Short mmCIF file of C-alpha atoms in Angstrom, two decimals:
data_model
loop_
_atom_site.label_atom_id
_atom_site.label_comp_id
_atom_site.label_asym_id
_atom_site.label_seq_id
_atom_site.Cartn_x
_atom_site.Cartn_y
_atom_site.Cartn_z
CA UNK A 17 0.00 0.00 0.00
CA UNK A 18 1.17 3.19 -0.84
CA UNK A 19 2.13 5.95 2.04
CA UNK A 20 0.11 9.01 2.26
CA UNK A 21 1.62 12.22 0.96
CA UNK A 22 3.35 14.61 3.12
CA UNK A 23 0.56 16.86 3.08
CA UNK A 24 -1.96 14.49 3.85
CA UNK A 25 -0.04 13.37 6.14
CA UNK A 26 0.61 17.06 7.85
CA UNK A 27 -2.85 17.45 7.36
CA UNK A 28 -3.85 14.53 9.20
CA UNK A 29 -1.70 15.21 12.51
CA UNK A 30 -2.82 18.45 12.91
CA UNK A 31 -6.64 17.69 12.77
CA UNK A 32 -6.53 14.55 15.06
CA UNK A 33 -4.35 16.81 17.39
CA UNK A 34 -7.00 19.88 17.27
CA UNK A 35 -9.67 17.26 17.38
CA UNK A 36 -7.51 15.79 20.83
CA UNK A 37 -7.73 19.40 21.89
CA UNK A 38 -11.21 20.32 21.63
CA UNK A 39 -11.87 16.93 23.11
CA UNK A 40 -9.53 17.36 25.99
CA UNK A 41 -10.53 21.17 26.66
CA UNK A 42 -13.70 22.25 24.98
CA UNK A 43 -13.50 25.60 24.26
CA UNK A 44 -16.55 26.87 26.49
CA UNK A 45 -15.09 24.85 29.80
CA UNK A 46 -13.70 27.65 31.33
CA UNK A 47 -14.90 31.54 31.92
CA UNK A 48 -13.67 33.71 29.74
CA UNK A 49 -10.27 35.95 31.16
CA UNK A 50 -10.10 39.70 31.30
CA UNK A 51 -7.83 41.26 30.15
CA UNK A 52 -7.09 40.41 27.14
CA UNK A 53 -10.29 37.78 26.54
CA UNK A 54 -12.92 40.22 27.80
CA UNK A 55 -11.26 42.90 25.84
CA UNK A 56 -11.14 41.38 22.72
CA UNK A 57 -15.02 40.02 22.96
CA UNK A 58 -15.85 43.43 23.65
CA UNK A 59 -14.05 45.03 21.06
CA UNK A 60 -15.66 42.00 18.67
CA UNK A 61 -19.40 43.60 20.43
CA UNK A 62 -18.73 46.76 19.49
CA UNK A 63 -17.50 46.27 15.40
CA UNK A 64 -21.18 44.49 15.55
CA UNK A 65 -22.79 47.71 17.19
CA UNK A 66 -21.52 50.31 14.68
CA UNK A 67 -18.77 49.90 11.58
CA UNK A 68 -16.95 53.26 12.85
CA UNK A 69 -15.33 50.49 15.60
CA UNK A 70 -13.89 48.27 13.19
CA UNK A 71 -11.68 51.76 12.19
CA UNK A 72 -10.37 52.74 15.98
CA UNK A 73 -11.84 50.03 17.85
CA UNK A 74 -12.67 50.92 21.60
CA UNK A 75 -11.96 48.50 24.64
CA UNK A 76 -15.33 49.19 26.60
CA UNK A 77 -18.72 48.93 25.12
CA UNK A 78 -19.06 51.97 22.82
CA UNK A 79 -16.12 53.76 24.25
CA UNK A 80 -13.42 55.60 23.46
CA UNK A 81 -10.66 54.53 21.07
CA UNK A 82 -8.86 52.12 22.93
CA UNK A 83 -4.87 49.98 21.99
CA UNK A 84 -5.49 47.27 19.82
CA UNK A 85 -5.79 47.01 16.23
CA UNK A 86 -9.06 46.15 14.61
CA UNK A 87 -8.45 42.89 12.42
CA UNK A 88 -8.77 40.06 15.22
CA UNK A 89 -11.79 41.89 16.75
CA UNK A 90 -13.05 41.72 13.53
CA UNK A 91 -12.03 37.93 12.75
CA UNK A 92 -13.86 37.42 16.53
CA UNK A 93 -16.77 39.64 15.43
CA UNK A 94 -17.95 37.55 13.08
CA UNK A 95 -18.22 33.97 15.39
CA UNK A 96 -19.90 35.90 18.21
CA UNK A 97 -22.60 37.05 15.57
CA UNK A 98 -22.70 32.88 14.75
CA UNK A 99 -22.42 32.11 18.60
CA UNK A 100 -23.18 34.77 20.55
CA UNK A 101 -21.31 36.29 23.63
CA UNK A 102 -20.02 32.80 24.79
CA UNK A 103 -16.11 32.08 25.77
CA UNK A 104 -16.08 29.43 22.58
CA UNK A 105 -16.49 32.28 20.30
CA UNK A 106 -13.83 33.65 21.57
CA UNK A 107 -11.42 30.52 21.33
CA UNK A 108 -12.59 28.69 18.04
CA UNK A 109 -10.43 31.56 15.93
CA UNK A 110 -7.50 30.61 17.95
CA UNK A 111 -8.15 26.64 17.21
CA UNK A 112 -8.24 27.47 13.81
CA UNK A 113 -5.72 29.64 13.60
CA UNK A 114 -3.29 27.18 15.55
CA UNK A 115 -4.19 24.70 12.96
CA UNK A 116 -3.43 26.82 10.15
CA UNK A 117 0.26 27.40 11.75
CA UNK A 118 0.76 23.37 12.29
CA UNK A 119 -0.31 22.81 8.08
CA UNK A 120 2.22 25.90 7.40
CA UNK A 121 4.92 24.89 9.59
CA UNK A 122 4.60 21.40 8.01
CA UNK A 123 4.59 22.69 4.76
CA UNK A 124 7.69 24.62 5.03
CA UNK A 125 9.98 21.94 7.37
CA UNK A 126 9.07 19.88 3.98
CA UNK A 127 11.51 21.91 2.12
CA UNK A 128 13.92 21.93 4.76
CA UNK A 129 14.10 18.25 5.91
CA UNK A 130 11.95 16.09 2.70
CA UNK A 131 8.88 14.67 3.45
CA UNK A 132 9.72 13.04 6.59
CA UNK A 133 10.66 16.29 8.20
CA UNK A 134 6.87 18.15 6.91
CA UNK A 135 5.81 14.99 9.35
CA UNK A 136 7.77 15.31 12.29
CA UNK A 137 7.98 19.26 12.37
CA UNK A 138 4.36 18.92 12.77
CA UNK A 139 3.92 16.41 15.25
CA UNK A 140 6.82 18.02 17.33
CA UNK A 141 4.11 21.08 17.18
CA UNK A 142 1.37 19.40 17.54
CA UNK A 143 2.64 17.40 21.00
CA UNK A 144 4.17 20.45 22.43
CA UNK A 145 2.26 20.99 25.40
CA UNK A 146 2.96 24.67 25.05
CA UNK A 147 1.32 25.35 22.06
CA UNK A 148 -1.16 23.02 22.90
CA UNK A 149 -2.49 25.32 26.40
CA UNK A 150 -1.23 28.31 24.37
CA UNK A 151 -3.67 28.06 21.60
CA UNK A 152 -6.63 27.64 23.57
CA UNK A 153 -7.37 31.19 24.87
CA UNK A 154 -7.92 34.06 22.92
CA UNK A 155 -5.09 35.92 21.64
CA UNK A 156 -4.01 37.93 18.82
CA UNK A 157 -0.69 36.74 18.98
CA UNK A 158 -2.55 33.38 17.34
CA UNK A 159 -3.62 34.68 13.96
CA UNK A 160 -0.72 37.15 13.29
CA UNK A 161 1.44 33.67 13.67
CA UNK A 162 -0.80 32.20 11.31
CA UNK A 163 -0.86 35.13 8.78
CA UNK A 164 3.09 34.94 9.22
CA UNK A 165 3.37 31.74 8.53
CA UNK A 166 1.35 31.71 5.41
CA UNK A 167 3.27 34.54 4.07
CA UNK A 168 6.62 32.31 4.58
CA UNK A 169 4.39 29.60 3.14
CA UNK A 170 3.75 31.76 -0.39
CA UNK A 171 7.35 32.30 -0.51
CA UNK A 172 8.73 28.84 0.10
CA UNK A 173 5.77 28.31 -3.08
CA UNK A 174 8.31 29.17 -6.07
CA UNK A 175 10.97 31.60 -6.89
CA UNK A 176 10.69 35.39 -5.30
CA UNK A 177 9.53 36.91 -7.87
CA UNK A 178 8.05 40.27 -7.16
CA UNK A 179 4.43 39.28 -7.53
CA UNK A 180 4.82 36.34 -5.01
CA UNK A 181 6.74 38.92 -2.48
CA UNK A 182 4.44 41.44 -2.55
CA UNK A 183 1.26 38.69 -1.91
CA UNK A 184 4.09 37.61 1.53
CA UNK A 185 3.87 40.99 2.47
CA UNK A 186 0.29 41.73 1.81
CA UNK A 187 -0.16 38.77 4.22
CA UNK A 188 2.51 40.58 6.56
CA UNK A 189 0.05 43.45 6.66
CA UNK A 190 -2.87 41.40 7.93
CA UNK A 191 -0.11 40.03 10.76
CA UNK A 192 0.99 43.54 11.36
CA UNK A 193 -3.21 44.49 12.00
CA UNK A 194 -3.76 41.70 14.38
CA UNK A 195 -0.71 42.52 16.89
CA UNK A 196 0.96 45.78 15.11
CA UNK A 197 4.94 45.57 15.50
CA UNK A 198 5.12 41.97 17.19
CA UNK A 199 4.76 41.14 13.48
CA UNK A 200 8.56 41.77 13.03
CA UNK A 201 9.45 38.26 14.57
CA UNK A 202 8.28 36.67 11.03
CA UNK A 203 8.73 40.06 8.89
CA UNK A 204 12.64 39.20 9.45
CA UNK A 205 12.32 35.88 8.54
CA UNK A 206 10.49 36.63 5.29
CA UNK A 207 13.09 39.28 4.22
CA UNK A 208 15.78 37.12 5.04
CA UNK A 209 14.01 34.87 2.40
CA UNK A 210 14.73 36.70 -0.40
CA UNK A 211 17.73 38.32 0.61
CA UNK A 212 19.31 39.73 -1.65
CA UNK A 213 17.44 40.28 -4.32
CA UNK A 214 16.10 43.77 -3.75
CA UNK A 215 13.17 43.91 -6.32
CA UNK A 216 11.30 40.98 -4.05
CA UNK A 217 12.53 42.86 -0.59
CA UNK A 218 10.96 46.25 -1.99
CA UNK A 219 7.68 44.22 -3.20
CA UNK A 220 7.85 42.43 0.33
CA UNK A 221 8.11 45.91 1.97
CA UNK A 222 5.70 47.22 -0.36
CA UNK A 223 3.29 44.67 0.38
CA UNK A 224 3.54 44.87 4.23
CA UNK A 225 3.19 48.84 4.19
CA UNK A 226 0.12 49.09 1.80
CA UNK A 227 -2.23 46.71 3.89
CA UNK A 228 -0.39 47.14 7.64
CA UNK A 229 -1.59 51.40 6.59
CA UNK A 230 -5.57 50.19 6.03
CA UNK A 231 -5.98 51.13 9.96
CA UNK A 232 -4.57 54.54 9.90
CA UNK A 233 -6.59 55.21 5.94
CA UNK A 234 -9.41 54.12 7.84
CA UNK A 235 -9.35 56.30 10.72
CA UNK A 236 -8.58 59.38 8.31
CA UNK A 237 -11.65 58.42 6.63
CA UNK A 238 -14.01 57.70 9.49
CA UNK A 239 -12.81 59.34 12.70
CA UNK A 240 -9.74 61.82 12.02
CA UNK A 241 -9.98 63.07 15.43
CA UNK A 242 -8.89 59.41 16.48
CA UNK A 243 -5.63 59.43 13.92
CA UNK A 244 -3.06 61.05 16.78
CA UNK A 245 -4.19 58.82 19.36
CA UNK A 246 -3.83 55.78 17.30
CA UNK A 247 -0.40 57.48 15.88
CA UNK A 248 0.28 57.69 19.73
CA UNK A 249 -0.59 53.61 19.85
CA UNK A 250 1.68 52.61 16.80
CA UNK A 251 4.72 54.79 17.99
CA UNK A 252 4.22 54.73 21.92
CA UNK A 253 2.34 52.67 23.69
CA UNK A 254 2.98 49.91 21.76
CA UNK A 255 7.12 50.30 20.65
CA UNK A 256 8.50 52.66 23.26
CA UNK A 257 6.99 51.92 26.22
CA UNK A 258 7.55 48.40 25.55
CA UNK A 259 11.00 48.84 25.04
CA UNK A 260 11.64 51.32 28.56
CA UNK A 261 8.96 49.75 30.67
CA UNK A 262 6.77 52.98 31.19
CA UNK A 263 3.30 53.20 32.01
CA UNK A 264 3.44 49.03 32.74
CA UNK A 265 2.79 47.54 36.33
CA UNK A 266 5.89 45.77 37.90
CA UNK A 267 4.89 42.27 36.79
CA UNK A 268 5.16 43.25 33.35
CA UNK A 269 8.78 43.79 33.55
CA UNK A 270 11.09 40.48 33.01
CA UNK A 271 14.49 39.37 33.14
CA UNK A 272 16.37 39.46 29.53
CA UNK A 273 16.72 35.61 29.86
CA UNK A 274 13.24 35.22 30.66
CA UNK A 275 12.39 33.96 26.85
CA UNK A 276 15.28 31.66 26.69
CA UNK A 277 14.24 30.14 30.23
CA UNK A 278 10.59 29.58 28.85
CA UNK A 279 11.80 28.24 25.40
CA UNK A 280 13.61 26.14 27.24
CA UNK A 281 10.98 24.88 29.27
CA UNK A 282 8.84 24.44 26.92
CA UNK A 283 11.11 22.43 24.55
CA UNK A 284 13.10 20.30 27.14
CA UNK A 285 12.87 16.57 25.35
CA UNK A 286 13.80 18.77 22.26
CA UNK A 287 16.67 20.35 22.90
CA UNK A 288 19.13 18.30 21.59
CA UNK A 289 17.32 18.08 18.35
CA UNK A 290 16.71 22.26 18.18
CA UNK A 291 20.31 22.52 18.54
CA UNK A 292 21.32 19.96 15.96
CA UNK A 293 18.57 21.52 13.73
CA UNK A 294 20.36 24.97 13.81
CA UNK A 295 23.58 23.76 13.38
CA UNK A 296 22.12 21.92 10.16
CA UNK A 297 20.43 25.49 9.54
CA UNK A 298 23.61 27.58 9.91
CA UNK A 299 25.63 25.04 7.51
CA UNK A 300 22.90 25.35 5.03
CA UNK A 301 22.27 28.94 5.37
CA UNK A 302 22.99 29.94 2.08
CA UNK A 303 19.47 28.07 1.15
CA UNK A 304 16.51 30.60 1.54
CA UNK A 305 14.48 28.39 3.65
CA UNK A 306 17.60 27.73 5.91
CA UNK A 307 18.04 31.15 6.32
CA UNK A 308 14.79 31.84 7.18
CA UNK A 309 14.40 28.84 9.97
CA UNK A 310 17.13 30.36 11.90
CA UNK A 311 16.52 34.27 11.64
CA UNK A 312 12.86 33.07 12.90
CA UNK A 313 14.24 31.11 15.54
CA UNK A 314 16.11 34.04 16.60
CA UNK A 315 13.04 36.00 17.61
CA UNK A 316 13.69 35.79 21.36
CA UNK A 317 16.60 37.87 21.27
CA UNK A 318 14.81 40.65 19.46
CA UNK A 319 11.91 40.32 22.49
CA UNK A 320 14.76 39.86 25.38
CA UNK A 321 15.63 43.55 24.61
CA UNK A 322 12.43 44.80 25.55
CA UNK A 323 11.56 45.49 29.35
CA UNK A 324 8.08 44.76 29.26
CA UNK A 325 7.66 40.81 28.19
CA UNK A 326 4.93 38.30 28.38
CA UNK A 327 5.35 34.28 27.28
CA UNK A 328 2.47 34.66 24.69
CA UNK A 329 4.96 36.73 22.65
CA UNK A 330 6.75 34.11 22.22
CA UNK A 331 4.11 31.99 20.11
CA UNK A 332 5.36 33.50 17.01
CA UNK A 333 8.68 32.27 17.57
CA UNK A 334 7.84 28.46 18.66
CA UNK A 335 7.33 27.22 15.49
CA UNK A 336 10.15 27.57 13.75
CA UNK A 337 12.34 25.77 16.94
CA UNK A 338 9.25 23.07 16.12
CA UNK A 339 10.38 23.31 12.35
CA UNK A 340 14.40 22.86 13.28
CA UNK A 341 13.87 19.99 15.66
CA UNK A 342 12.48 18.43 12.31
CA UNK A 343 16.32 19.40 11.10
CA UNK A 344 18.01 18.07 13.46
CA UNK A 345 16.19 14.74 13.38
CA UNK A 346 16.47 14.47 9.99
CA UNK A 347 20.32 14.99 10.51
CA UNK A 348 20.53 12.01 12.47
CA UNK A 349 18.78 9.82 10.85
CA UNK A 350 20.88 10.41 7.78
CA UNK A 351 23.35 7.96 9.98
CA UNK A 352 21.11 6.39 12.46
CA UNK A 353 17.96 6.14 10.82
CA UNK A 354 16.12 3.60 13.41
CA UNK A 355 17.49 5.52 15.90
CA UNK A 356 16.03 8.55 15.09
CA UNK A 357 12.39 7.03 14.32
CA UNK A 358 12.56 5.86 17.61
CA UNK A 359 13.61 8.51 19.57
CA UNK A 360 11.20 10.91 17.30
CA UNK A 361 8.21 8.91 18.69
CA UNK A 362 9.12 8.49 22.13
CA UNK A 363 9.06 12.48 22.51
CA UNK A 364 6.01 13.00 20.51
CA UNK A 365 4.17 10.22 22.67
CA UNK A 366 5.49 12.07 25.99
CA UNK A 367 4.42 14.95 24.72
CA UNK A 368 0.95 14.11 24.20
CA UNK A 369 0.49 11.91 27.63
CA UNK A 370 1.48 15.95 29.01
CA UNK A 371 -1.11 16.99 26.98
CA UNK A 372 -3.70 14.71 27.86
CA UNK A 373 -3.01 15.33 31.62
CA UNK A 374 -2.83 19.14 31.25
CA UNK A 375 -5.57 20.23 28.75
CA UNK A 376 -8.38 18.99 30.80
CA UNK A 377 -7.69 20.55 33.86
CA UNK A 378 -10.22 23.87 34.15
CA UNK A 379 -7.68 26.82 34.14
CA UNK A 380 -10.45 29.46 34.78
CA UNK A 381 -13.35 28.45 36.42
CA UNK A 382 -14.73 30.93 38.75
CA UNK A 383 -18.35 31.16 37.64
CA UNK A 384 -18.24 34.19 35.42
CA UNK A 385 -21.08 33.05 33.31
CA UNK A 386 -23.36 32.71 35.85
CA UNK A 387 -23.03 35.48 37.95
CA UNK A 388 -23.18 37.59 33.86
CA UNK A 389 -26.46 35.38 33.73
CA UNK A 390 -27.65 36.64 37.04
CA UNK A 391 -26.87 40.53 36.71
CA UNK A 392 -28.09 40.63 32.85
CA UNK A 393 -31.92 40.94 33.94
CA UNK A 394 -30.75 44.22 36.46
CA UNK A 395 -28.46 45.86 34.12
CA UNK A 396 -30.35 45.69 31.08
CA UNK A 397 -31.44 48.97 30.69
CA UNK A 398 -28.00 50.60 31.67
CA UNK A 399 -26.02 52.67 29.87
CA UNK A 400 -23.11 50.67 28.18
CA UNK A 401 -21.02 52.90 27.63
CA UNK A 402 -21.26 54.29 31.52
CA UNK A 403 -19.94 51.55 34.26
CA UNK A 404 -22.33 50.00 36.43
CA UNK A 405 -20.26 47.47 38.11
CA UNK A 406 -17.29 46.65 39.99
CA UNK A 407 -16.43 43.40 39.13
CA UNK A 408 -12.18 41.27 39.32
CA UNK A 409 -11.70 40.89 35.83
CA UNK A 410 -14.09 43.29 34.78
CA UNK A 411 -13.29 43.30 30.87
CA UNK A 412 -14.76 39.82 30.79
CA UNK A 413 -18.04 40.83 32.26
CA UNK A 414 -17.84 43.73 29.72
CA UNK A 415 -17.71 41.06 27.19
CA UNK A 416 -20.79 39.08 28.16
CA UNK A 417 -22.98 42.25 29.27
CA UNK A 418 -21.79 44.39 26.80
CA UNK A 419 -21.96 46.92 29.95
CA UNK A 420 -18.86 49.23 31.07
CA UNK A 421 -17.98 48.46 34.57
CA UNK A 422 -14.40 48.85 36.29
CA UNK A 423 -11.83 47.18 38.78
CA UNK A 424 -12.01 47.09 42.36
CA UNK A 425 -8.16 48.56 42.24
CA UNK A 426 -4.93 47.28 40.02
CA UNK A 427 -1.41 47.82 40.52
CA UNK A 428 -1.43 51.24 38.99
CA UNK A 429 -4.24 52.04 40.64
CA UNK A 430 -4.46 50.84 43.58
CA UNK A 431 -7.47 50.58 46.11
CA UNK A 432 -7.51 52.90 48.80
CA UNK A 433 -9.69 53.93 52.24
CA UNK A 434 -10.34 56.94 49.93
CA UNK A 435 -11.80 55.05 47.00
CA UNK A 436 -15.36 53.52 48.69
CA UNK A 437 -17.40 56.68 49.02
CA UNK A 438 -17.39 58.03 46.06
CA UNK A 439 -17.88 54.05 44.95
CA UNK A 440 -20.95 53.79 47.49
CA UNK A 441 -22.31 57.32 46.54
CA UNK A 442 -22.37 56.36 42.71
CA UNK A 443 -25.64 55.18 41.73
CA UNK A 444 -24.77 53.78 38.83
CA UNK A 445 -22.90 51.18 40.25
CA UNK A 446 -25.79 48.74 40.64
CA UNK A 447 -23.43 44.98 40.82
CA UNK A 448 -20.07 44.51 42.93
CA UNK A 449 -18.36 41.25 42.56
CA UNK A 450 -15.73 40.13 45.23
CA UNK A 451 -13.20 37.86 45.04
CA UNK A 452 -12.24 37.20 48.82
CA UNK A 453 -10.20 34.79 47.76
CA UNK A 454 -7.45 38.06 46.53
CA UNK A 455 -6.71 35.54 43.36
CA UNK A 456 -8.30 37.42 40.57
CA UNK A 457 -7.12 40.62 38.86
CA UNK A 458 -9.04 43.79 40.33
CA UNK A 459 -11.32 41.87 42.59
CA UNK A 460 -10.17 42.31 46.84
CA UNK A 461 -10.90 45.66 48.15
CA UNK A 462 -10.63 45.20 51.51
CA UNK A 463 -12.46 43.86 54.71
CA UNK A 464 -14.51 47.21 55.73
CA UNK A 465 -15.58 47.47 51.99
CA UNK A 466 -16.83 44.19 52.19
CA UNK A 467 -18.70 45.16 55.50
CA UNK A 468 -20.22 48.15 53.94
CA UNK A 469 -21.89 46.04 51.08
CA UNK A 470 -23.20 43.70 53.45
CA UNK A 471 -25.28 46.72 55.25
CA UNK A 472 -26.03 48.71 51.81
CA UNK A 473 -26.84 46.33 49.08
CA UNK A 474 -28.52 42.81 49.05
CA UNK A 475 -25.66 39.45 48.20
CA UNK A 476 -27.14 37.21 45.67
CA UNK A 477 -24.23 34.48 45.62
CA UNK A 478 -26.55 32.02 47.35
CA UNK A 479 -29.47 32.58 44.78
CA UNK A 480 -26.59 32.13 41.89
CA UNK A 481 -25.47 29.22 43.36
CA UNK A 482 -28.90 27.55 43.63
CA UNK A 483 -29.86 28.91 40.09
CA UNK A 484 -26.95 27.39 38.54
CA UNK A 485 -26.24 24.42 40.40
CA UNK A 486 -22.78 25.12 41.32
CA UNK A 487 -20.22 26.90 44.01
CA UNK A 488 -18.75 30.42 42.75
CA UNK A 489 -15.75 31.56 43.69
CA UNK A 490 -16.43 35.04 44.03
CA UNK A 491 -19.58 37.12 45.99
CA UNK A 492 -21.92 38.84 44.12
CA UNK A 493 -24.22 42.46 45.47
CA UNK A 494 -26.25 44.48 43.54
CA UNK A 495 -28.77 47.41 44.71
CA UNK A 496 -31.74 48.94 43.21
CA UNK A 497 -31.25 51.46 40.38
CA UNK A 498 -32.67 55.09 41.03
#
C-alpha cells in the first residue's frame, strides 16, 4: 500500500491533534479571562454595534478609542454574531488559527528536511504541550502567527519573484493588524528569504506597508480626530513603552533571559534536536528556507531587549524551533535512521500523555457566566457605555454584558480607604463582585468594603449558586437602580 503524501499526512496530525484538543478542553469549559479575553469580545461587540469600531476600535462597550488594532476583533466579530457572547467564540479563531500554523509549519519543514521532516515538524508542534495550552485562549498573537506563517508559506511556493513577495507581504500586513509591531518576529524571517534580491525585498516591503496602513486610511476616513491617538498607539504605547517599561505595572517587567528560560521549558525533550537543527540550519544557510528557519528562531533575542515581556509573545517564535527539531532529526537519521524514528516517537508520545493530563484541567473556572447570567436581567437597561459594576476581571463581564464596569483597584491604581465613598455614593454602580479569595485581577478591596456592602446592598451568591447548580468563587451584590 502506498504511504500518504506529506501533506496528507501534515494534514492529518494536525486535525486529530485539534480534534484531541477540543476533546480534551472544549472551548466553552472555562470563563472567559479579562484582560485580554474580555477585551477582545468586547471590542468584537462593538465592530457588531456600529462599523466606525472596526476603524479605531474601543476596549469598553461603545467607548473611546482604545490599543489594539481592529483585524482580530473583527475575525472574533464575526463567530460571536454565529455564537453569541459565549467564551467558545472567543477561542474557536485561535483553534483554527493554531491549525493553520501546524499545516504551514509542516509545509515549510518539507523543504527543509523532505517529506519526513513536513511529518515530524508537525507532530513536534502538535505534541508540544505549550502550544497546545497556548492556543486555547484568545489571543491575537494566534492569527498574526498564522498570517506569518502563510506569508513564509507563499514564498517557500516558487521563486521570489516580485508578484509572489508582494502577496508575503500583503499577508505581513494582515499580521501587522492583528498585533501591530510583534509582526517583526516573522517580517525578518520573510526578508531574510529573499535576501538579496532587492526587487522581491521592496515588493515584500511594499506589500507589508500598503495593507499594515488600512488602519490609519481608515481612521482618516471615518474618525480623524482618532488618527493622533492611534499614531500615539503605533509609535508609543505599543514600541516605546515596551521597550523602557513605562506606564506598565511591575509584573510586566522580566528578566532578559526570561524567553530563553521559557523556550527552554517548553522544549526540554527537544533540545538536543533544536540545537542539531540549527547547526544543520547555519551550515545550510545559504538556502533561503535555511536562512529563514534560523533568523525566525532568533526572535527571542529581538523580544529579550524589551523590558516589558509576556510568554504569549513568544508563540510566534515556537514554530520555527518546532520546524528545526524536524532538522536536526532528519540529521541524524541520515546515519542512524532507526534511531532517530525511535527517539522521534518516544518524545512525541510524551508529549501528548502531558497533553492529555494538562488540557483537561479547568484553568479558569470561577463562575463568570453565571453570575453575567444573574446581573443581565438588572443591568439591562444601563447605559453601556457608563460603568455600572465593579467586578475582578471586569473586561470579561464587559464582554458578556456588553456593559462598562471597572476594577475594584490594580497595581497602577491601587485601592484605597479613599476610594469607597465616592464608589458607594455612585448610583450607577448597581453589581459589585468580590473575590475574597485576593486571586483574581481587580477583585479584593478590603475587609470594611466588604462590610459596607453587606449593610447597603442585598448578596445574591446564594441565589446564583442555587440557580446554577454550582459553588462560585467570588460574591456577588447588587442594589436597586434610582
Amino acid at each position: 500500500m502506498k504511504p500518504p503524501s506529506p501533506a496528507v499526512a501534515v494534514a492529518a496530525i494536525a486535525l486529530a491533534a485539534l480534534a484531541l484538543w477540543i476533546a480534551l478542553s472544549p472551548p466553552q469549559r472555562n470563563d472567559v479571562v479579562g484582560g485580554d479575553e474580555g477585551y477582545y469580545g468586547t471590542m468584537a461587540r462593538n465592530v457588531l454595534a456600529s462599523p466606525r469600531f472596526l476603524a479605531s476600535p474601543a476596549l469598553t462597550p461603545l467607548g473611546p478609542p482604545g490599543d489594539k488594532p481592529p483585524l482580530y476583533p473583527a475575525l472574533l466579530a464575526a463567530f460571536v454574531r454565529i455564537m453569541g457572547p459565549t467564551a467558545a467564540a472567543l477561542r474557536w479563531p485561535s483553534l483554527l488559527s493554531a491549525l493553520i500554523v501546524m499545516l504551514c509549519v509542516g509545509a515549510l519543514a518539507g523543504r527543509a528536511a523532505g517529506a519526513a521532516g513536513a511529518t515530524t515538524a508537525t507532530l513536534f508542534l502538535a505534541s508540544l504541550p505549550w502550544f497546545a495550552d497556548s492556543s486555547r485562549v484568545a489571543n491575537a498573537e494566534l492569527p498574526l502567527t498564522a498570517f506569518g506563517a502563510l506569508a513564509l508559506v507563499v514564498l517557500a511556493g516558487g521563486r521570489a519573484t516580485p508578484r509572489r513577495a508582494a502577496a508575503a507581504g500583503a499577508l505581513l500586513g494582515l499580521a501587522f493588524l492583528c498585533k501591530l509591531w510583534l509582526v517583526v518576529l516573522i517580517a525578518i524571517p520573510a526578508a531574510a528569504w529573499v535576501w538579496p534580491d532587492r526587487g522581491a525585498l521592496i515588493a515584500l516591503a511594499t506589500g507589508a506597508v500598503l495593507v499594515g496602513a488600512l488602519q490609519l486610511i481608515g481612521v482618516a476616513i471615518v474618525a480623524p480626530r482618532d488618527l493622533a491617538h492611534w499614531w500615539s498607539v503605533y509609535m508609543s504605547f505599543s514600541l516605546a513603552s515596551r521597550v523602557g517599561g513605562e506606564g506598565f505595572a511591575a509584573d510586566w517587567i522580566r528578566p532578559p533571559t526570561f524567553y530563553l528560560a521559557t523556550l527552554a521549558r517548553a522544549f526540554v525533550l527537544l533540545l538536543p534536536l533544536v540545537a542539531v537543527g540549527a547547526w544543520e540550519a547555519a551550515r545550510r544557510r545559504r538556502e533561503p528556507i535555511m536562512r529563514a528557519l534560523l533568523a525566525w528562531s532568533l526572535g527571542f533575542v529581538l523580544l529579550s531587549l524589551f523590558r516589558v515581556k509576556s510568554g504569549v509573545y513568544l508563540y510566534p517564535v515556537v514554530p520555527a524551533w518546532a520546524a528545526l527539531a524536524s532538522v536536526g532529526l532528519g540529521a541524524i537519521a541520515r546515519r542512524w535512521k532507526r534511531a532517530a524514528l525511535a527517539l522521534g516517537a518516544a518524545i512525541a508520545i510524551a508529549g501528548f500523555a502531558r497533553e492529555i493530563q494538562r488540557l483537561p484541567v479547568r484553568y479558569h473556572d470561577p463562575g463568570y457566566r453565571a453570575v453575567a447570567a444573574a446581573l443581565a436581567p438588572l443591568l439591562a437597561d444601563a447605559d453601556p457605555a457608563r460603568a455600572s459594576y465593579v467586578a475582578p476581571e471586569a473586561p470579561a463581564f464587559g464582554y458578556t454584558l456588553f456593559r462598562a464596569g471597572r476594577y475594584w483597584g490594580t497595581p497602577l491604581r491601587p485601592w484605597s480607604s479613599a476610594s469607597l465613598e465616592p464608589l458607594m455614593s455612585d448610583s450607577t454602580l448597581r453589581a459589585f463582585v468580590v473575590d475574597p479569595s485576593e486571586r483574581f485581577y481587580g477583585g479584593w478591596p478590603d475587609s470594611t468594603t466588604l462590610h459596607r456592602l453587606k449593610l447597603a446592598t442585598r448578596e445574591i451568591t446564594p441565589d446564583i449558586e442555587r440557580s446554577s447548580g454550582r459553588k462560585l468563587e467570588v460574591r456577588v451584590f447588587v442594589r436597586a437602580a434610582n
